[in-house]
Coordinates of C-alpha atoms in Angstrom, one line a residue:
X1 CA 99.0 -19.0 23.0
X2 CA 96.8 -18.6 20.0
X3 CA 96.5 -15.0 18.9
X4 CA 92.9 -14.0 18.0
X5 CA 94.0 -11.5 15.4
X6 CA 97.4 -11.6 13.6
X7 CA 97.0 -8.1 12.3
X8 CA 97.4 -4.7 13.9
X9 CA 95.1 -1.6 13.6
X10 CA 94.5 -0.7 9.9
X11 CA 95.0 2.8 8.7
X12 CA 92.4 5.1 7.0
X13 CA 89.5 7.4 7.8
X14 CA 87.5 6.4 10.9
X15 CA 84.5 7.7 12.8
X16 CA 85.4 9.5 16.0
X17 CA 82.1 11.4 16.6
X18 CA 78.9 12.7 15.1
X19 CA 79.2 16.4 14.1
X20 CA 76.0 17.4 16.0
X21 CA 77.4 15.8 19.2
X22 CA 80.4 18.1 19.5
X23 CA 79.4 21.7 20.4
X24 CA 81.5 24.8 20.0
X25 CA 83.8 24.9 23.0
X26 CA 83.3 21.3 24.0
X27 CA 86.1 19.0 24.9
X28 CA 85.9 15.2 24.9
X29 CA 88.2 12.4 26.1
X30 CA 88.3 9.5 23.6
X31 CA 90.2 6.3 23.2
X32 CA 90.7 4.9 19.7
X33 CA 93.6 3.4 17.7
X34 CA 95.0 2.1 21.0
X35 CA 95.7 5.7 22.1
X36 CA 94.1 8.2 24.5
X37 CA 92.8 11.2 22.5
X38 CA 91.2 14.6 23.1
X39 CA 88.7 16.0 20.7
X40 CA 87.5 19.6 20.8
X41 CA 85.7 22.2 18.8
X42 CA 87.2 25.7 18.6
X43 CA 85.1 28.9 18.8
X44 CA 85.1 29.2 14.9
X45 CA 83.6 25.7 14.7
X46 CA 86.7 23.7 13.7
X47 CA 87.1 20.2 15.1
X48 CA 90.5 19.1 16.4
X49 CA 91.8 15.7 17.5
X50 CA 95.1 15.4 19.4
X51 CA 96.9 12.8 21.5
X52 CA 95.5 13.4 25.0
X53 CA 98.7 13.8 27.0
X54 CA 100.3 17.3 27.1
X55 CA 103.9 17.2 25.9
X56 CA 104.9 19.5 28.8
X57 CA 104.3 17.3 31.9
X58 CA 101.8 14.7 30.7
X59 CA 98.4 16.0 31.9
X60 CA 95.4 14.5 30.1
X61 CA 94.0 17.4 28.2
X62 CA 90.6 15.8 27.8
X63 CA 90.2 15.8 31.6
X64 CA 89.7 19.4 32.5
X65 CA 91.1 21.0 29.4
X66 CA 89.2 24.0 27.9
X67 CA 88.8 25.7 24.6
X68 CA 90.2 29.2 24.4
X69 CA 89.5 30.8 21.0
X70 CA 91.1 28.6 18.4
X71 CA 93.1 26.5 20.8
X72 CA 92.8 23.9 23.6
X73 CA 94.4 24.8 26.9
X74 CA 95.9 22.1 29.1
X75 CA 94.3 22.0 32.6
X76 CA 97.7 21.7 34.3
X77 CA 99.8 24.8 33.1
X78 CA 97.5 26.3 30.5
X79 CA 99.7 25.5 27.5
X80 CA 97.6 26.1 24.4
X81 CA 97.4 23.9 21.3
X82 CA 95.8 24.5 17.9
X83 CA 94.1 21.6 16.1
X84 CA 97.2 21.1 14.0
X85 CA 99.2 20.3 17.2
X86 CA 101.3 23.5 17.4
X87 CA 101.7 25.1 20.8
X88 CA 100.7 28.8 20.4
X89 CA 100.9 30.0 24.0
X90 CA 102.6 29.4 27.3
X91 CA 101.1 32.1 29.5
X92 CA 103.9 32.2 32.1
X93 CA 106.9 31.7 29.7
X94 CA 109.2 34.6 28.8
X95 CA 110.5 32.6 25.9
X96 CA 108.6 29.8 24.2
X97 CA 110.8 26.8 23.3
X98 CA 112.0 27.1 19.7
X99 CA 110.7 23.7 18.7
X100 CA 107.1 25.0 19.1
X101 CA 107.7 27.3 16.1
X102 CA 109.1 24.5 13.9
X103 CA 106.7 21.6 14.4
X104 CA 103.6 20.4 16.2
X105 CA 104.5 19.0 19.6
X106 CA 101.1 17.5 20.4
X107 CA 100.4 14.8 17.9
X108 CA 97.5 15.9 15.6
X109 CA 95.2 13.7 13.6
X110 CA 93.8 15.1 10.3
X111 CA 90.0 15.7 10.7
X112 CA 87.2 16.3 8.2
X113 CA 83.5 16.5 8.7
X114 CA 81.2 14.9 6.0
X115 CA 77.9 13.1 6.1
X116 CA 77.3 14.4 9.6
X117 CA 80.4 12.5 10.9
X118 CA 83.7 13.7 12.3
X119 CA 86.3 11.5 10.5
X120 CA 89.9 11.2 11.7
X121 CA 92.8 9.9 9.7
X122 CA 94.9 7.3 11.5
X123 CA 98.2 5.9 10.3
X124 CA 100.7 4.3 12.7
X125 CA 103.6 5.9 10.9
X126 CA 101.9 9.4 10.9
X127 CA 101.7 9.4 7.0
X128 CA 99.3 12.1 5.8
X129 CA 96.0 11.0 4.1
X130 CA 96.4 9.2 0.8
X131 CA 92.7 9.4 -0.1
X132 CA 89.6 11.4 0.8
X133 CA 86.4 10.7 2.6
X134 CA 83.5 10.1 0.1
X135 CA 80.5 12.3 0.6
X136 CA 77.0 10.7 0.4
X137 CA 74.2 13.1 -0.6
X138 CA 71.6 11.1 1.5
X139 CA 73.3 12.4 4.6
X140 CA 73.8 16.0 3.5
X141 CA 70.9 17.1 1.3
X142 CA 67.2 17.8 1.9
X143 CA 64.6 15.1 1.3
X144 CA 66.0 12.5 3.6
X145 CA 64.9 11.6 7.1
X146 CA 66.8 12.5 10.3
X147 CA 69.4 9.8 10.9
X148 CA 68.6 6.8 13.0
X149 CA 71.7 5.6 14.9
X150 CA 72.7 2.4 16.6
X151 CA 75.8 1.5 18.6
X152 CA 77.6 -1.7 19.7
X153 CA 81.0 -2.3 21.3
X154 CA 82.7 -5.8 21.4
X155 CA 86.0 -7.6 20.9
X156 CA 86.7 -7.7 17.1
X157 CA 88.3 -5.5 14.4
X158 CA 87.3 -3.6 11.3
X159 CA 88.5 -6.3 8.9
X160 CA 86.4 -9.0 10.5
X161 CA 83.3 -6.9 10.3
X162 CA 83.9 -5.8 6.7
X163 CA 84.6 -9.3 5.5
X164 CA 81.2 -10.4 6.6
X165 CA 79.7 -8.8 3.5
X166 CA 81.5 -11.2 1.2
X167 CA 80.9 -14.3 3.3
X168 CA 77.9 -15.5 1.3
X169 CA 77.2 -18.7 3.1
X170 CA 76.7 -17.2 6.5
X171 CA 73.6 -15.3 5.4
X172 CA 71.6 -18.5 5.3
X173 CA 73.0 -20.1 8.5
X174 CA 73.3 -17.1 10.7
X175 CA 70.5 -14.8 9.4
X176 CA 68.1 -17.5 8.0
X177 CA 68.0 -15.6 4.7
X178 CA 67.4 -17.0 1.3
X179 CA 70.5 -17.5 -0.9
X180 CA 72.3 -14.1 -1.4
X181 CA 73.5 -13.5 -5.0
X182 CA 77.2 -12.6 -5.2
X183 CA 76.5 -9.8 -7.8
X184 CA 79.3 -7.8 -9.3
X185 CA 82.3 -6.5 -7.4
X186 CA 85.0 -4.2 -8.6
X187 CA 88.2 -3.1 -6.9
X188 CA 89.9 0.2 -7.7
X189 CA 92.8 0.9 -5.4
X190 CA 91.4 1.7 -1.9
X191 CA 87.7 1.6 -3.1
X192 CA 85.6 -1.6 -3.4
X193 CA 82.2 -1.4 -5.0
X194 CA 79.6 -4.2 -5.2
X195 CA 76.1 -4.5 -6.6
X196 CA 73.7 -7.4 -6.1
X197 CA 70.2 -7.8 -7.4
X198 CA 67.5 -10.4 -6.8
X199 CA 64.0 -11.0 -5.5
X200 CA 62.7 -11.5 -2.0
X201 CA 59.5 -12.8 -0.5
X202 CA 58.0 -10.1 1.8
X203 CA 55.1 -10.5 4.1
X204 CA 52.9 -7.4 4.2
X205 CA 51.0 -6.1 7.3
X206 CA 47.9 -7.6 5.8
X207 CA 49.5 -11.1 5.9
X208 CA 49.8 -11.1 2.1
X209 CA 53.1 -12.3 0.7
X210 CA 54.7 -10.6 -2.3
X211 CA 57.8 -11.2 -4.4
X212 CA 59.6 -7.9 -4.8
X213 CA 62.8 -6.9 -6.5
X214 CA 65.6 -6.1 -4.1
X215 CA 69.2 -4.8 -4.4
X216 CA 72.2 -4.1 -2.3
X217 CA 74.8 -1.6 -3.4
X218 CA 78.0 -1.1 -1.3
X219 CA 80.9 1.3 -1.5
X220 CA 83.8 0.7 0.8
X221 CA 86.4 3.5 1.0
X222 CA 89.4 2.1 2.9
X223 CA 89.2 0.4 6.2
X224 CA 86.8 2.7 8.0
X225 CA 84.2 4.1 5.6
X226 CA 81.4 1.8 4.2
X227 CA 78.2 2.9 2.6
X228 CA 75.3 0.5 1.7
X229 CA 72.1 1.2 -0.1
X230 CA 69.3 -1.4 0.4
X231 CA 66.3 -1.3 -1.9
X232 CA 63.3 -3.5 -1.5
X233 CA 59.9 -2.8 0.0
X234 CA 61.7 0.4 1.3
X235 CA 64.9 2.2 0.6
X236 CA 67.5 2.5 3.3
X237 CA 70.9 4.3 3.1
X238 CA 73.3 3.0 5.7
X239 CA 76.8 4.1 6.9
X240 CA 78.6 1.3 8.6
X241 CA 81.1 2.9 11.0
X242 CA 83.6 0.5 12.6
X243 CA 86.4 2.2 14.6
X244 CA 89.2 0.3 16.3
X245 CA 89.6 1.0 20.0
X246 CA 92.4 -1.5 20.4
X247 CA 93.8 -4.0 17.9
X248 CA 91.1 -6.5 19.3
X249 CA 88.3 -4.1 20.4
X250 CA 86.0 -2.2 18.1
X251 CA 83.0 0.2 18.3
X252 CA 80.4 -0.4 15.6
X253 CA 77.8 2.2 14.6
X254 CA 75.0 2.0 12.0
X255 CA 73.7 5.3 10.8
X256 CA 70.6 5.0 8.7
X257 CA 68.5 7.4 6.6
X258 CA 65.6 6.9 4.2
X259 CA 63.5 9.1 1.9
X260 CA 61.6 11.6 4.0
X261 CA 58.0 10.6 4.7
X262 CA 55.4 11.9 7.2
X263 CA 56.2 10.6 10.7
X264 CA 53.8 7.8 11.6
X265 CA 52.8 7.1 8.0
X266 CA 52.8 3.5 6.7
X267 CA 56.0 4.3 4.7
X268 CA 57.7 5.7 7.7
X269 CA 56.8 2.7 9.9
X270 CA 58.0 0.3 7.2
X271 CA 61.4 2.1 7.1
X272 CA 61.8 1.9 10.9
X273 CA 60.8 -1.8 10.8
X274 CA 63.4 -2.5 8.1
X275 CA 66.0 -0.7 10.3
X276 CA 65.2 -2.9 13.3
X277 CA 65.3 -6.0 11.0
X278 CA 68.8 -5.0 9.8
X279 CA 70.0 -4.4 13.3
X280 CA 68.3 -7.3 15.1
X281 CA 69.0 -11.0 15.3
X282 CA 68.3 -11.3 11.5
X283 CA 71.1 -8.7 11.0
X284 CA 74.1 -7.4 12.8
X285 CA 73.1 -8.7 16.3
X286 CA 73.2 -12.2 14.9
X287 CA 76.8 -11.6 13.9
X288 CA 78.1 -10.0 17.1
X289 CA 78.3 -13.1 19.3
X290 CA 80.3 -14.8 16.5
X291 CA 82.6 -11.9 15.9
X292 CA 83.2 -11.5 19.7
X293 CA 84.4 -15.1 20.1
X294 CA 86.0 -16.2 16.8
X295 CA 89.6 -16.0 15.7
X296 CA 91.0 -14.8 12.4
X297 CA 92.2 -17.8 10.3
X298 CA 94.9 -16.3 8.1
X299 CA 95.0 -19.6 6.3
X300 CA 91.4 -20.7 6.1
X301 CA 90.2 -23.9 4.5
X302 CA 87.5 -22.7 2.1
X303 CA 85.0 -24.4 -0.3
X304 CA 83.4 -23.2 -3.5
X305 CA 80.3 -21.8 -1.8
X306 CA 82.0 -19.4 0.6
X307 CA 82.2 -16.3 -1.6
X308 CA 85.1 -14.1 -2.6
X309 CA 86.8 -14.0 0.8
X310 CA 90.4 -14.3 -0.4
X311 CA 89.9 -11.5 -3.0
X312 CA 88.5 -9.3 -0.3
X313 CA 91.5 -10.1 2.0
X314 CA 93.9 -9.1 -0.7
X315 CA 92.1 -5.8 -1.0
X316 CA 92.1 -5.2 2.7
X317 CA 95.8 -6.0 3.2
X318 CA 96.8 -2.6 1.7
X319 CA 95.5 -0.9 4.9
X320 CA 98.2 -2.3 7.1
X321 CA 101.8 -1.3 7.5
X322 CA 104.1 -4.2 6.4
X323 CA 104.7 -5.5 9.9
X324 CA 101.0 -5.8 10.7
X325 CA 99.9 -7.4 7.5
X326 CA 98.5 -10.9 7.8
X327 CA 99.7 -13.4 5.3
X328 CA 96.6 -15.0 3.6
X329 CA 97.2 -18.4 2.2
X330 CA 94.2 -20.7 1.8
X331 CA 93.4 -24.2 0.7
X332 CA 90.2 -24.1 -1.4

């Protein structure tokens, strides 16, 4: 049988929730990285993410578990686990097993909260984070509008979604856009930066057409964090948040903000219209039917107008463990 994706789940920092959607004392059952997980917020406000099944007798701690101070209690026998995975209480035990003093027995995932997002570090070999989440002022400082969020779930993976940005030819044929300039791209370890500038014809509400300067600036920080600034008639800042559910299933979120303007003003309406354009058939919703049904060609036949796809793939290969790394050989 033809395997759709020859790669496994990449490692890195990934979205697992929005900070304002996890209240103190709340417990949530999640499924990401091919695993059942439990996320919770302690009484001091710290977020924790653990494997869902209690190491004791296997109860799902996201189904009836509760926060008790700085720990999560299992609904079966009330064993208590801190966000770091250590068991800190067994209420009916006279002697707690010695292993609970030495190491975490519930698998923990490193968690940080930045840009209004709860980020979890995933690595199949449980290696600790090798780089940090990048903070973006637009999502943490005054002067920017409340985030506008969109969500999609479909069969694909983070590499396929990220590769879309360097596939220059598809912008004309999928999105009916004018030619997209390649711009300048730099690679520095786990970080990819690109800047493209050009001009676009924009139709104003009056019906007048105008040629305006436009630019797209992108920062990709590993497999799971991507930030894009779009400048044209309006300015949009966008977090692209692609989280693998399974090796061939993904959840994709777009989180936008823009310079704060009075609600209902022409500037505010223009920003919202630009968001709908970016999300609609002219944007990501034009890509999703293709992503949902395509395969990953590890050895694609490429031509000179395709864009720097192979360079991007060499960059992305670093986010797989050796056994999951696709071998990219192409005829150009």
